[in-house]
mmCIF file of C-alpha atoms in Angstrom:
data_model
loop_
_atom_site.group_PDB
_atom_site.id
_atom_site.type_symbol
_atom_site.label_atom_id
_atom_site.label_comp_id
_atom_site.label_asym_id
_atom_site.label_seq_id
_atom_site.Cartn_x
_atom_site.Cartn_y
_atom_site.Cartn_z
ATOM 1 C CA MET A 18 -86.924 -6.153 -98.864
ATOM 2 C CA GLY A 19 -87.055 -2.866 -100.750
ATOM 3 C CA HIS A 20 -84.757 0.101 -100.142
ATOM 4 C CA SER A 21 -87.335 2.024 -98.067
ATOM 5 C CA ASP A 22 -88.118 -1.096 -95.984
ATOM 6 C CA TYR A 23 -84.423 -1.535 -95.302
ATOM 7 C CA GLU A 24 -84.054 2.115 -94.266
ATOM 8 C CA MET A 25 -87.037 1.773 -91.882
ATOM 9 C CA TRP A 26 -85.516 -1.398 -90.434
ATOM 10 C CA LYS A 27 -82.185 0.410 -89.892
ATOM 11 C CA LEU A 28 -83.969 3.335 -88.228
ATOM 12 C CA ALA A 29 -85.972 1.025 -85.917
ATOM 13 C CA ARG A 30 -82.808 -0.876 -85.018
ATOM 14 C CA ARG A 31 -80.948 2.338 -84.190
ATOM 15 C CA MET A 32 -83.868 3.584 -82.069
ATOM 16 C CA ASN A 33 -83.742 0.321 -80.100
ATOM 17 C CA GLN A 34 -79.999 0.805 -79.560
ATOM 18 C CA VAL A 35 -80.528 4.387 -78.353
ATOM 19 C CA MET A 36 -83.233 3.233 -75.909
ATOM 20 C CA ASP A 37 -80.962 0.442 -74.624
ATOM 21 C CA GLU A 38 -78.128 2.931 -74.100
ATOM 22 C CA TRP A 39 -80.462 5.355 -72.313
ATOM 23 C CA MET A 40 -81.836 2.635 -70.010
ATOM 24 C CA HIS A 41 -78.306 1.436 -69.272
ATOM 25 C CA ALA A 42 -77.171 4.969 -68.440
ATOM 26 C CA ARG A 43 -80.262 5.660 -66.312
ATOM 27 C CA PHE A 44 -79.650 2.713 -63.995
ATOM 28 C CA ARG A 45 -75.861 2.931 -63.871
ATOM 29 C CA THR A 46 -74.645 3.223 -60.290
ATOM 30 C CA ASP A 47 -71.912 5.751 -61.065
ATOM 31 C CA PRO A 48 -72.412 8.341 -63.834
ATOM 32 C CA ASP A 49 -68.623 8.698 -64.280
ATOM 33 C CA GLU A 50 -68.224 5.062 -65.289
ATOM 34 C CA SER A 51 -68.709 4.001 -68.896
ATOM 35 C CA TRP A 52 -70.620 0.762 -68.232
ATOM 36 C CA ALA A 53 -71.901 -1.541 -65.499
ATOM 37 C CA PRO A 54 -71.675 -5.336 -65.690
ATOM 38 C CA PRO A 55 -74.871 -7.334 -65.132
ATOM 39 C CA VAL A 56 -75.005 -8.847 -61.633
ATOM 40 C CA ASP A 57 -77.131 -11.515 -59.913
ATOM 41 C CA VAL A 58 -77.529 -11.374 -56.121
ATOM 42 C CA VAL A 59 -79.047 -14.426 -54.403
ATOM 43 C CA GLU A 60 -79.377 -15.403 -50.773
ATOM 44 C CA CYS A 61 -78.770 -18.841 -49.271
ATOM 45 C CA ASP A 62 -79.051 -20.009 -45.647
ATOM 46 C CA ASP A 63 -75.745 -18.678 -44.356
ATOM 47 C CA HIS A 64 -74.353 -16.611 -47.223
ATOM 48 C CA ILE A 65 -75.093 -14.281 -50.118
ATOM 49 C CA CYS A 66 -73.890 -15.214 -53.610
ATOM 50 C CA ILE A 67 -73.090 -12.709 -56.314
ATOM 51 C CA LEU A 68 -72.494 -13.541 -59.959
ATOM 52 C CA ALA A 69 -71.069 -10.843 -62.255
ATOM 53 C CA GLU A 70 -70.682 -11.171 -66.012
ATOM 54 C CA LEU A 71 -67.240 -9.822 -66.940
ATOM 55 C CA ALA A 72 -66.306 -11.533 -70.197
ATOM 56 C CA GLY A 73 -63.025 -10.594 -71.813
ATOM 57 C CA MET A 74 -61.267 -9.696 -68.559
ATOM 58 C CA LYS A 75 -58.565 -11.322 -66.463
ATOM 59 C CA ARG A 76 -59.119 -11.815 -62.724
ATOM 60 C CA ALA A 77 -56.258 -9.401 -61.964
ATOM 61 C CA GLU A 78 -58.174 -6.620 -63.775
ATOM 62 C CA ILE A 79 -61.175 -6.897 -61.425
ATOM 63 C CA ASP A 80 -61.204 -5.304 -57.970
ATOM 64 C CA VAL A 81 -63.560 -6.692 -55.301
ATOM 65 C CA HIS A 82 -63.997 -4.585 -52.155
ATOM 66 C CA ALA A 83 -66.262 -5.892 -49.383
ATOM 67 C CA GLU A 84 -67.736 -3.864 -46.536
ATOM 68 C CA PRO A 85 -70.227 -5.166 -43.941
ATOM 69 C CA LYS A 86 -73.319 -4.031 -45.946
ATOM 70 C CA ARG A 87 -71.874 -3.270 -49.387
ATOM 71 C CA LEU A 88 -69.809 -4.871 -52.135
ATOM 72 C CA THR A 89 -68.005 -2.836 -54.797
ATOM 73 C CA LEU A 90 -66.797 -4.304 -58.086
ATOM 74 C CA SER A 91 -64.579 -2.179 -60.311
ATOM 75 C CA GLY A 92 -62.060 -2.415 -63.113
ATOM 76 C CA VAL A 93 -61.348 -1.547 -66.718
ATOM 77 C CA ARG A 94 -62.247 -3.716 -69.698
ATOM 78 C CA GLU A 95 -60.052 -3.068 -72.711
ATOM 79 C CA ILE A 96 -61.063 -4.969 -75.827
ATOM 80 C CA LYS A 97 -58.614 -4.916 -78.689
ATOM 81 C CA MET A 98 -59.554 -5.945 -82.207
ATOM 82 C CA GLN A 99 -57.419 -8.625 -83.854
ATOM 83 C CA HIS A 100 -57.303 -6.502 -86.997
ATOM 84 C CA ARG A 101 -57.317 -2.746 -87.421
ATOM 85 C CA PRO A 102 -60.831 -1.735 -88.524
ATOM 86 C CA THR A 103 -61.278 0.572 -91.486
ATOM 87 C CA SER A 104 -64.809 1.501 -90.380
ATOM 88 C CA VAL A 105 -67.184 0.619 -87.565
ATOM 89 C CA HIS A 106 -70.728 -0.526 -88.283
ATOM 90 C CA GLN A 107 -71.835 -1.559 -84.807
ATOM 91 C CA LEU A 108 -70.349 -1.571 -81.291
ATOM 92 C CA GLU A 109 -72.379 -3.261 -78.559
ATOM 93 C CA VAL A 110 -69.691 -4.757 -76.311
ATOM 94 C CA SER A 111 -69.081 -2.416 -73.374
ATOM 95 C CA ARG A 112 -65.546 -1.141 -72.876
ATOM 96 C CA GLY A 113 -63.735 1.089 -70.436
ATOM 97 C CA SER A 114 -64.001 1.533 -66.695
ATOM 98 C CA PHE A 115 -66.840 0.187 -64.580
ATOM 99 C CA ARG A 116 -67.932 0.231 -60.974
ATOM 100 C CA ARG A 117 -70.904 -1.556 -59.430
ATOM 101 C CA ILE A 118 -71.891 -0.873 -55.839
ATOM 102 C CA ILE A 119 -74.178 -3.571 -54.502
ATOM 103 C CA GLU A 120 -76.070 -2.845 -51.296
ATOM 104 C CA LEU A 121 -76.387 -6.102 -49.355
ATOM 105 C CA PRO A 122 -79.535 -7.202 -47.512
ATOM 106 C CA TYR A 123 -77.532 -8.405 -44.480
ATOM 107 C CA GLU A 124 -74.215 -7.636 -42.849
ATOM 108 C CA ILE A 125 -71.492 -9.973 -44.038
ATOM 109 C CA ASP A 126 -68.303 -11.330 -42.544
ATOM 110 C CA THR A 127 -65.750 -9.515 -44.717
ATOM 111 C CA SER A 128 -62.927 -11.821 -43.588
ATOM 112 C CA GLY A 129 -64.612 -14.836 -45.189
ATOM 113 C CA VAL A 130 -65.330 -13.468 -48.682
ATOM 114 C CA GLU A 131 -64.418 -15.882 -51.484
ATOM 115 C CA ALA A 132 -64.194 -14.864 -55.148
ATOM 116 C CA THR A 133 -63.511 -17.137 -58.123
ATOM 117 C CA TYR A 134 -63.373 -16.197 -61.783
ATOM 118 C CA ARG A 135 -63.922 -18.597 -64.650
ATOM 119 C CA ASP A 136 -65.159 -18.319 -68.232
ATOM 120 C CA GLY A 137 -65.989 -14.614 -67.861
ATOM 121 C CA LEU A 138 -68.090 -15.065 -64.715
ATOM 122 C CA LEU A 139 -67.046 -13.789 -61.301
ATOM 123 C CA HIS A 140 -68.576 -15.834 -58.449
ATOM 124 C CA ILE A 141 -68.471 -14.225 -55.005
ATOM 125 C CA VAL A 142 -69.581 -15.927 -51.773
ATOM 126 C CA LEU A 143 -70.263 -13.574 -48.845
ATOM 127 C CA PRO A 144 -70.827 -15.269 -45.473
ATOM 128 C CA LYS A 145 -73.526 -13.628 -43.378
ATOM 129 C CA GLN A 146 -72.425 -12.059 -40.127
ATOM 130 C CA GLU A 147 -73.385 -14.247 -37.160
#
């Protein structure tokens, strides 16, 4: 790959990063938060399951707040480098505070919410209101 090909490749890669950042910011649920974790919401017979990807965090750093028709996830992800960098070439891992507000399709029984965290994935089971 020649020098000009490499420069074009770098420019195309940076444009893709800018578009990704713009799309992420456009669909963020709270403009004051620095990032939003990806979330799956699925429905089963008597409950709603939510899966949130929160790698690099401890369970104590994640707040789960359930309301009858809404679930809010929030926290702060601090990622520290093992070594002190002398320069940064690329940063794609989201850091800082986050908050996701998930509107639920049905009212839930907030007293029966169960949340487990393992291997960077937060699993939440929300029983439907009877």
